[in-house]
PDB file of C-alpha atoms in Angstrom:
ATOM      1  CA  HIS A   1     -48.020  54.226 -60.352  1.00 47.00           C
ATOM      2  CA  LYS A   2     -45.785  54.810 -64.319  1.00 59.00           C
ATOM      3  CA  GLY A   3     -46.739  51.432 -65.254  1.00 64.00           C
ATOM      4  CA  LEU A   4     -44.528  49.105 -67.386  1.00 85.00           C
ATOM      5  CA  SER A   5     -43.069  51.730 -69.342  1.00 87.00           C
ATOM      6  CA  ASP A   6     -39.918  49.925 -71.145  1.00 90.00           C
ATOM      7  CA  PHE A   7     -42.724  47.240 -72.655  1.00 95.00           C
ATOM      8  CA  ASP A   8     -45.252  47.467 -75.169  1.00 96.00           C
ATOM      9  CA  ALA A   9     -47.929  44.663 -74.753  1.00 95.00           C
ATOM     10  CA  PHE A  10     -48.909  42.701 -78.159  1.00 95.00           C
ATOM     11  CA  PHE A  11     -52.828  41.940 -77.131  1.00 92.00           C
ATOM     12  CA  LEU A  12     -54.203  38.254 -79.705  1.00 90.00           C
ATOM     13  CA  GLY A  13     -57.173  39.476 -79.442  1.00 82.00           C
ATOM     14  CA  PHE A  14     -59.858  42.765 -80.272  1.00 81.00           C
ATOM     15  CA  ARG A  15     -59.513  46.077 -79.989  1.00 76.00           C
ATOM     16  CA  GLU A  16     -62.632  46.330 -77.523  1.00 69.00           C
ATOM     17  CA  GLY A  17     -64.189  43.038 -76.002  1.00 61.00           C
ATOM     18  CA  ARG A  18     -66.308  41.985 -72.526  1.00 56.00           C
ATOM     19  CA  MET A  19     -65.279  37.931 -71.743  1.00 59.00           C
ATOM     20  CA  GLY A  20     -62.542  35.951 -71.840  1.00 58.00           C
ATOM     21  CA  ASN A  21     -59.300  36.886 -72.134  1.00 64.00           C
ATOM     22  CA  GLN A  22     -60.662  39.568 -74.702  1.00 65.00           C
ATOM     23  CA  LEU A  23     -61.898  41.989 -70.461  1.00 68.00           C
ATOM     24  CA  LEU A  24     -58.404  41.193 -69.463  1.00 72.00           C
ATOM     25  CA  MET A  25     -56.928  42.130 -73.151  1.00 76.00           C
ATOM     26  CA  HIS A  26     -58.235  45.694 -72.467  1.00 76.00           C
ATOM     27  CA  GLU A  27     -57.302  45.959 -68.122  1.00 76.00           C
ATOM     28  CA  LEU A  28     -53.903  44.992 -68.729  1.00 81.00           C
ATOM     29  CA  ALA A  29     -52.827  47.359 -71.622  1.00 81.00           C
ATOM     30  CA  PRO A  30     -52.940  51.123 -69.992  1.00 84.00           C
ATOM     31  CA  ILE A  31     -50.107  49.809 -67.669  1.00 89.00           C
ATOM     32  CA  PHE A  32     -47.699  48.848 -70.798  1.00 92.00           C
ATOM     33  CA  ARG A  33     -45.646  51.763 -72.833  1.00 91.00           C
ATOM     34  CA  ARG A  34     -48.047  51.492 -75.907  1.00 93.00           C
ATOM     35  CA  HIS A  35     -50.078  48.701 -76.098  1.00 92.00           C
ATOM     36  CA  TYR A  36     -51.864  46.969 -80.149  1.00 93.00           C
ATOM     37  CA  PHE A  37     -54.260  44.543 -80.674  1.00 91.00           C
ATOM     38  CA  LEU A  38     -54.160  41.804 -83.516  1.00 89.00           C
ATOM     39  CA  TYR A  39     -57.298  42.680 -84.877  1.00 85.00           C
ATOM     40  CA  ASP A  40     -58.645  46.796 -84.947  1.00 79.00           C
ATOM     41  CA  LEU A  41     -62.331  45.722 -84.003  1.00 73.00           C
ATOM     42  CA  SER A  42     -64.620  45.087 -81.025  1.00 71.00           C
ATOM     43  CA  LEU A  43     -65.773  41.905 -80.278  1.00 69.00           C
ATOM     44  CA  SER A  44     -69.937  42.710 -79.547  1.00 65.00           C
ATOM     45  CA  THR A  45     -72.282  40.711 -77.755  1.00 70.00           C
ATOM     46  CA  ASP A  46     -74.381  41.124 -80.651  1.00 70.00           C
ATOM     47  CA  ILE A  47     -71.693  39.622 -82.739  1.00 67.00           C
ATOM     48  CA  LEU A  48     -71.367  36.887 -80.546  1.00 67.00           C
ATOM     49  CA  ARG A  49     -75.239  36.274 -80.346  1.00 72.00           C
ATOM     50  CA  SER A  50     -75.533  36.189 -84.015  1.00 73.00           C
ATOM     51  CA  ILE A  51     -72.793  33.667 -84.514  1.00 70.00           C
ATOM     52  CA  ARG A  52     -74.315  32.192 -82.261  1.00 75.00           C
ATOM     53  CA  ARG A  53     -78.166  31.967 -82.926  1.00 77.00           C
ATOM     54  CA  GLY A  54     -77.864  32.896 -86.136  1.00 78.00           C
ATOM     55  CA  ILE A  55     -78.205  36.130 -88.320  1.00 78.00           C
ATOM     56  CA  ARG A  56     -82.332  37.534 -87.993  1.00 78.00           C
ATOM     57  CA  THR A  57     -81.710  41.065 -89.406  1.00 80.00           C
ATOM     58  CA  LYS A  58     -80.092  43.616 -92.088  1.00 78.00           C
ATOM     59  CA  GLY A  59     -78.109  45.088 -89.894  1.00 73.00           C
ATOM     60  CA  GLU A  60     -76.706  41.576 -88.452  1.00 74.00           C
ATOM     61  CA  GLU A  61     -75.656  40.806 -91.428  1.00 74.00           C
ATOM     62  CA  LYS A  62     -73.437  43.874 -92.163  1.00 74.00           C
ATOM     63  CA  LEU A  63     -71.976  43.215 -88.637  1.00 72.00           C
ATOM     64  CA  ILE A  64     -71.424  39.130 -89.310  1.00 74.00           C
ATOM     65  CA  ASP A  65     -69.488  40.672 -92.938  1.00 75.00           C
ATOM     66  CA  GLN A  66     -67.570  43.244 -91.707  1.00 74.00           C
ATOM     67  CA  TYR A  67     -66.185  40.662 -88.800  1.00 71.00           C
ATOM     68  CA  TYR A  68     -65.483  38.086 -91.129  1.00 72.00           C
ATOM     69  CA  GLN A  69     -63.662  39.823 -93.244  1.00 72.00           C
ATOM     70  CA  HIS A  70     -61.674  41.234 -90.520  1.00 69.00           C
ATOM     71  CA  ALA A  71     -61.164  38.696 -88.426  1.00 70.00           C
ATOM     72  CA  VAL A  72     -60.555  35.383 -90.540  1.00 70.00           C
ATOM     73  CA  LEU A  73     -60.179  36.460 -94.527  1.00 71.00           C
ATOM     74  CA  ASN A  74     -57.424  38.667 -93.796  1.00 79.00           C
ATOM     75  CA  LYS A  75     -56.127  36.878 -90.174  1.00 83.00           C
ATOM     76  CA  ILE A  76     -52.820  36.248 -91.786  1.00 86.00           C
ATOM     77  CA  LYS A  77     -52.696  39.775 -92.729  1.00 88.00           C
ATOM     78  CA  ASN A  78     -53.486  40.983 -89.479  1.00 89.00           C
ATOM     79  CA  ASN A  79     -50.719  38.435 -87.703  1.00 92.00           C
ATOM     80  CA  ARG A  80     -48.505  40.301 -90.204  1.00 93.00           C
ATOM     81  CA  ARG A  81     -48.509  43.889 -88.998  1.00 92.00           C
ATOM     82  CA  LEU A  82     -48.439  42.522 -85.614  1.00 95.00           C
ATOM     83  CA  LEU A  83     -45.045  40.910 -86.696  1.00 96.00           C
ATOM     84  CA  GLU A  84     -44.418  43.989 -88.172  1.00 94.00           C
ATOM     85  CA  GLN A  85     -44.757  46.473 -85.173  1.00 96.00           C
ATOM     86  CA  ILE A  86     -43.272  43.418 -82.995  1.00 96.00           C
ATOM     87  CA  GLY A  87     -40.282  44.163 -84.943  1.00 95.00           C
ATOM     88  CA  LEU A  88     -40.460  48.207 -84.856  1.00 96.00           C
ATOM     89  CA  SER A  89     -40.603  47.914 -80.512  1.00 96.00           C
ATOM     90  CA  THR A  90     -38.116  45.350 -81.098  1.00 96.00           C
ATOM     91  CA  ALA A  91     -35.426  48.034 -82.985  1.00 96.00           C
ATOM     92  CA  GLU A  92     -36.633  51.132 -80.074  1.00 95.00           C
ATOM     93  CA  GLY A  93     -34.956  48.745 -77.495  1.00 95.00           C
ATOM     94  CA  LYS A  94     -38.143  48.467 -75.671  1.00 96.00           C
ATOM     95  CA  LYS A  95     -39.371  44.788 -74.308  1.00 96.00           C
ATOM     96  CA  VAL A  96     -42.393  43.150 -75.634  1.00 97.00           C
ATOM     97  CA  PHE A  97     -45.460  41.684 -74.036  1.00 96.00           C
ATOM     98  CA  ILE A  98     -47.278  39.417 -76.401  1.00 96.00           C
ATOM     99  CA  PHE A  99     -50.737  37.774 -75.180  1.00 93.00           C
ATOM    100  CA  GLY A 100     -53.426  35.060 -76.349  1.00 90.00           C
ATOM    101  CA  SER A 101     -54.575  31.490 -76.016  1.00 88.00           C
ATOM    102  CA  PRO A 102     -53.058  28.536 -77.484  1.00 90.00           C
ATOM    103  CA  TYR A 103     -54.123  28.627 -80.568  1.00 87.00           C
ATOM    104  CA  GLN A 104     -53.641  32.312 -81.441  1.00 88.00           C
ATOM    105  CA  PHE A 105     -49.896  31.676 -80.868  1.00 93.00           C
ATOM    106  CA  LYS A 106     -49.719  29.360 -83.722  1.00 91.00           C
ATOM    107  CA  GLU A 107     -51.098  31.490 -85.705  1.00 90.00           C
ATOM    108  CA  LEU A 108     -48.557  33.663 -85.223  1.00 94.00           C
ATOM    109  CA  CYS A 109     -45.971  31.572 -85.185  1.00 94.00           C
ATOM    110  CA  GLU A 110     -46.981  30.536 -88.628  1.00 91.00           C
ATOM    111  CA  ALA A 111     -46.795  34.068 -89.846  1.00 92.00           C
ATOM    112  CA  VAL A 112     -43.213  35.157 -89.099  1.00 93.00           C
ATOM    113  CA  GLY A 113     -41.184  34.395 -91.838  1.00 82.00           C
ATOM    114  CA  SER A 114     -37.748  34.755 -89.806  1.00 82.00           C
ATOM    115  CA  THR A 115     -37.005  34.396 -86.528  1.00 85.00           C
ATOM    116  CA  VAL A 116     -38.125  37.666 -84.811  1.00 91.00           C
ATOM    117  CA  THR A 117     -35.316  38.191 -81.647  1.00 95.00           C
ATOM    118  CA  LEU A 118     -36.984  40.012 -78.974  1.00 96.00           C
ATOM    119  CA  ASN A 119     -34.596  41.660 -76.728  1.00 96.00           C
ATOM    120  CA  ASP A 120     -33.712  40.172 -73.661  1.00 95.00           C
ATOM    121  CA  GLY A 121     -36.893  40.540 -70.645  1.00 95.00           C
ATOM    122  CA  SER A 122     -39.470  40.277 -73.055  1.00 97.00           C
ATOM    123  CA  LEU A 123     -42.180  37.957 -72.050  1.00 96.00           C
ATOM    124  CA  VAL A 124     -44.141  36.069 -73.656  1.00 97.00           C
ATOM    125  CA  LEU A 125     -48.281  35.095 -71.763  1.00 95.00           C
ATOM    126  CA  PHE A 126     -50.661  32.278 -73.221  1.00 93.00           C
ATOM    127  CA  GLY A 127     -54.099  31.124 -71.596  1.00 87.00           C
ATOM    128  CA  GLY A 128     -57.518  30.049 -72.346  1.00 78.00           C
ATOM    129  CA  GLY A 129     -58.446  26.734 -74.237  1.00 70.00           C
ATOM    130  CA  TRP A 130     -56.302  23.926 -76.324  1.00 68.00           C
ATOM    131  CA  LYS A 131     -58.595  23.917 -79.292  1.00 63.00           C
ATOM    132  CA  SER A 132     -58.145  25.993 -82.504  1.00 59.00           C
ATOM    133  CA  PHE A 133     -61.115  27.484 -84.329  1.00 59.00           C
ATOM    134  CA  SER A 134     -61.088  23.983 -86.730  1.00 62.00           C
ATOM    135  CA  GLY A 135     -60.610  21.359 -83.510  1.00 63.00           C
ATOM    136  CA  GLU A 136     -56.707  21.328 -84.415  1.00 68.00           C
ATOM    137  CA  MET A 137     -54.990  20.345 -80.921  1.00 74.00           C
ATOM    138  CA  ILE A 138     -51.673  21.653 -79.875  1.00 78.00           C
ATOM    139  CA  SER A 139     -49.700  19.972 -77.370  1.00 87.00           C
ATOM    140  CA  ARG A 140     -48.275  22.199 -74.222  1.00 90.00           C
ATOM    141  CA  ASP A 141     -44.368  21.492 -75.038  1.00 92.00           C
ATOM    142  CA  GLN A 142     -44.439  21.614 -79.052  1.00 92.00           C
ATOM    143  CA  LEU A 143     -46.384  25.024 -78.134  1.00 93.00           C
ATOM    144  CA  VAL A 144     -43.878  26.631 -76.244  1.00 94.00           C
ATOM    145  CA  LYS A 145     -40.724  25.014 -78.496  1.00 95.00           C
ATOM    146  CA  GLU A 146     -42.824  26.519 -81.922  1.00 94.00           C
ATOM    147  CA  ILE A 147     -42.921  30.468 -79.485  1.00 96.00           C
ATOM    148  CA  SER A 148     -39.550  30.051 -78.225  1.00 96.00           C
ATOM    149  CA  ASP A 149     -38.027  29.249 -81.793  1.00 95.00           C
ATOM    150  CA  SER A 150     -40.020  31.776 -84.002  1.00 95.00           C
ATOM    151  CA  PHE A 151     -39.122  34.846 -80.938  1.00 96.00           C
ATOM    152  CA  SER A 152     -35.624  33.785 -79.486  1.00 95.00           C
ATOM    153  CA  LEU A 153     -37.388  33.816 -76.219  1.00 95.00           C
ATOM    154  CA  PRO A 154     -35.860  31.191 -73.947  1.00 95.00           C
ATOM    155  CA  PRO A 155     -38.473  28.949 -72.179  1.00 94.00           C
ATOM    156  CA  ASP A 156     -38.652  30.332 -69.261  1.00 94.00           C
ATOM    157  CA  ARG A 157     -39.706  33.774 -70.513  1.00 96.00           C
ATOM    158  CA  ILE A 158     -42.888  31.493 -71.775  1.00 97.00           C
ATOM    159  CA  LEU A 159     -44.932  31.447 -69.180  1.00 96.00           C
ATOM    160  CA  GLU A 160     -49.303  29.747 -69.600  1.00 95.00           C
ATOM    161  CA  GLY A 161     -52.126  31.431 -66.886  1.00 93.00           C
ATOM    162  CA  TYR A 162     -55.098  29.583 -65.841  1.00 91.00           C
ATOM    163  CA  SER A 163     -58.344  31.411 -65.175  1.00 87.00           C
ATOM    164  CA  MET A 164     -61.977  32.344 -66.110  1.00 83.00           C
ATOM    165  CA  THR A 165     -64.571  35.201 -66.134  1.00 75.00           C
ATOM    166  CA  GLU A 166     -65.830  34.209 -62.921  1.00 79.00           C
ATOM    167  CA  THR A 167     -62.993  34.518 -61.021  1.00 81.00           C
ATOM    168  CA  SER A 168     -60.577  37.963 -60.296  1.00 78.00           C
ATOM    169  CA  VAL A 169     -57.511  36.246 -59.964  1.00 85.00           C
ATOM    170  CA  LEU A 170     -54.568  34.231 -62.492  1.00 87.00           C
ATOM    171  CA  MET A 171     -53.598  31.267 -61.670  1.00 94.00           C
ATOM    172  CA  LEU A 172     -49.285  31.228 -62.869  1.00 95.00           C
ATOM    173  CA  ARG A 173     -48.562  27.892 -63.696  1.00 96.00           C
ATOM    174  CA  CYS A 174     -44.566  26.876 -62.786  1.00 95.00           C
ATOM    175  CA  LYS A 175     -41.861  25.057 -64.498  1.00 92.00           C
ATOM    176  CA  TYR A 176     -43.098  21.712 -62.203  1.00 95.00           C
ATOM    177  CA  GLY A 177     -46.604  22.315 -63.900  1.00 94.00           C
ATOM    178  CA  ARG A 178     -48.818  23.591 -60.918  1.00 97.00           C
ATOM    179  CA  PHE A 179     -50.839  26.571 -62.096  1.00 97.00           C
ATOM    180  CA  HIS A 180     -50.799  28.496 -58.212  1.00 98.00           C
ATOM    181  CA  ILE A 181     -53.971  29.847 -56.312  1.00 97.00           C
ATOM    182  CA  PRO A 182     -53.168  33.098 -55.331  1.00 94.00           C
ATOM    183  CA  PRO A 183     -54.818  33.019 -52.028  1.00 93.00           C
ATOM    184  CA  LEU A 184     -56.678  36.275 -53.116  1.00 92.00           C
ATOM    185  CA  ILE A 185     -59.735  33.273 -53.133  1.00 93.00           C
ATOM    186  CA  GLU A 186     -60.895  29.517 -51.440  1.00 95.00           C
ATOM    187  CA  PRO A 187     -60.763  27.372 -53.571  1.00 96.00           C
ATOM    188  CA  ILE A 188     -63.077  24.344 -52.598  1.00 97.00           C
ATOM    189  CA  ILE A 189     -63.049  20.556 -54.455  1.00 98.00           C
ATOM    190  CA  PHE A 190     -66.209  18.970 -54.764  1.00 97.00           C
ATOM    191  CA  ASP A 191     -67.605  14.463 -55.857  1.00 97.00           C
ATOM    192  CA  ASP A 192     -69.858  14.366 -58.614  1.00 96.00           C
ATOM    193  CA  GLU A 193     -72.818  14.300 -56.168  1.00 96.00           C
ATOM    194  CA  LEU A 194     -71.570  17.996 -55.738  1.00 95.00           C
ATOM    195  CA  THR A 195     -70.570  16.953 -52.152  1.00 97.00           C
ATOM    196  CA  PRO A 196     -67.131  19.047 -50.779  1.00 96.00           C
ATOM    197  CA  LEU A 197     -63.995  16.997 -50.251  1.00 97.00           C
ATOM    198  CA  LYS A 198     -61.906  17.601 -47.036  1.00 97.00           C
ATOM    199  CA  GLY A 199     -58.386  16.652 -47.807  1.00 96.00           C
ATOM    200  CA  SER A 200     -54.495  17.692 -49.449  1.00 96.00           C
ATOM    201  CA  VAL A 201     -54.722  15.231 -52.916  1.00 97.00           C
ATOM    202  CA  LEU A 202     -57.695  15.786 -53.731  1.00 98.00           C
ATOM    203  CA  LYS A 203     -59.136  15.480 -57.356  1.00 98.00           C
ATOM    204  CA  GLY A 204     -62.850  16.338 -58.646  1.00 98.00           C
ATOM    205  CA  ILE A 205     -65.053  19.682 -59.442  1.00 97.00           C
ATOM    206  CA  PHE A 206     -62.706  23.036 -59.288  1.00 96.00           C
ATOM    207  CA  GLY A 207     -65.275  25.745 -57.248  1.00 96.00           C
ATOM    208  CA  PHE A 208     -64.123  28.451 -55.233  1.00 95.00           C
ATOM    209  CA  MET A 209     -64.888  31.429 -53.077  1.00 94.00           C
ATOM    210  CA  ASP A 210     -64.003  35.194 -54.548  1.00 90.00           C
ATOM    211  CA  PRO A 211     -63.962  37.881 -51.781  1.00 88.00           C
ATOM    212  CA  LEU A 212     -63.946  40.439 -54.854  1.00 83.00           C
ATOM    213  CA  ALA A 213     -66.716  38.769 -57.076  1.00 79.00           C
ATOM    214  CA  GLU A 214     -68.833  41.909 -57.548  1.00 77.00           C
ATOM    215  CA  SER A 215     -71.250  41.917 -60.215  1.00 72.00           C
ATOM    216  CA  TYR A 216     -72.091  37.922 -59.694  1.00 75.00           C
ATOM    217  CA  PRO A 217     -72.075  35.572 -56.734  1.00 81.00           C
ATOM    218  CA  GLY A 218     -68.579  34.837 -55.109  1.00 83.00           C
ATOM    219  CA  PHE A 219     -69.087  31.477 -54.741  1.00 91.00           C
ATOM    220  CA  VAL A 220     -67.862  29.495 -58.513  1.00 90.00           C
ATOM    221  CA  ILE A 221     -68.978  25.818 -59.353  1.00 92.00           C
ATOM    222  CA  SER A 222     -67.192  25.508 -61.872  1.00 91.00           C
ATOM    223  CA  GLY A 223     -67.175  23.027 -65.025  1.00 89.00           C
ATOM    224  CA  ASP A 224     -63.369  21.634 -64.192  1.00 93.00           C
ATOM    225  CA  TYR A 225     -62.469  19.082 -63.210  1.00 95.00           C
ATOM    226  CA  VAL A 226     -58.587  19.610 -61.381  1.00 96.00           C
ATOM    227  CA  HIS A 227     -56.456  17.251 -59.343  1.00 97.00           C
ATOM    228  CA  MET A 228     -55.452  19.711 -56.356  1.00 97.00           C
ATOM    229  CA  VAL A 229     -52.736  19.665 -53.825  1.00 97.00           C
ATOM    230  CA  ASP A 230     -51.798  21.668 -50.725  1.00 97.00           C
ATOM    231  CA  GLY A 231     -48.925  22.077 -50.038  1.00 95.00           C
ATOM    232  CA  GLU A 232     -45.473  22.793 -50.240  1.00 96.00           C
ATOM    233  CA  CYS A 233     -43.843  22.976 -54.053  1.00 97.00           C
ATOM    234  CA  ALA A 234     -40.377  22.396 -55.859  1.00 97.00           C
ATOM    235  CA  CYS A 235     -40.502  25.817 -57.181  1.00 96.00           C
ATOM    236  CA  GLY A 236     -40.762  27.734 -52.896  1.00 96.00           C
ATOM    237  CA  LEU A 237     -44.247  28.313 -53.380  1.00 96.00           C
ATOM    238  CA  THR A 238     -46.704  26.692 -50.881  1.00 96.00           C
ATOM    239  CA  GLY A 239     -50.681  26.630 -50.748  1.00 96.00           C
ATOM    240  CA  PRO A 240     -52.936  25.065 -53.325  1.00 97.00           C
ATOM    241  CA  SER A 241     -52.313  24.461 -56.657  1.00 98.00           C
TER     242      SER A 241
END
């Protein structure tokens, strides 16, 4: 397997991290010709724990200070550095793959001085929560337009994925607005009393069975409230979405 040798990948996250999008970035990175991260820093469990419960030791204080300096104070500098490397990869004739959360793409677009024209075949994938760290919301249509304008990229090359740490699949959104569920997991929709619902058009709490789970039980009930349709989609795919 030679991977995607005609792509350079750019991940809007930390060099190392084992949760959420960070884990996906870590697993995707080796398949590309080259890969780069927005933050050349490991997002460790010690950092996350200290941020959540507060600093208790001198060691934690030093760790948080390093994180704050690199990821907060130098945020604009890091985005511009990544944009410069995107420009170099493009000049070398390589296609570019960029992956991150919506608010990270918003910040990257804000750092673009003039339009960066990516080579044909380049691809953007975003996923995760829609709130920025400041709590500011941005609509999907607005975000897609900003990315398209900033990188001269057709909207059909800007993809959105839905996933979570507890599942081994990524559900891609088609142009008709449905996140299609791969057959590797079996979705189950629950009512508010956690009773499984039956039918081809359901609204309720999203749960699923995952036969590939290793480090956790293969049955998960998430906190997400969804509208699931099981059938044929106008995009040509069939099954639950």
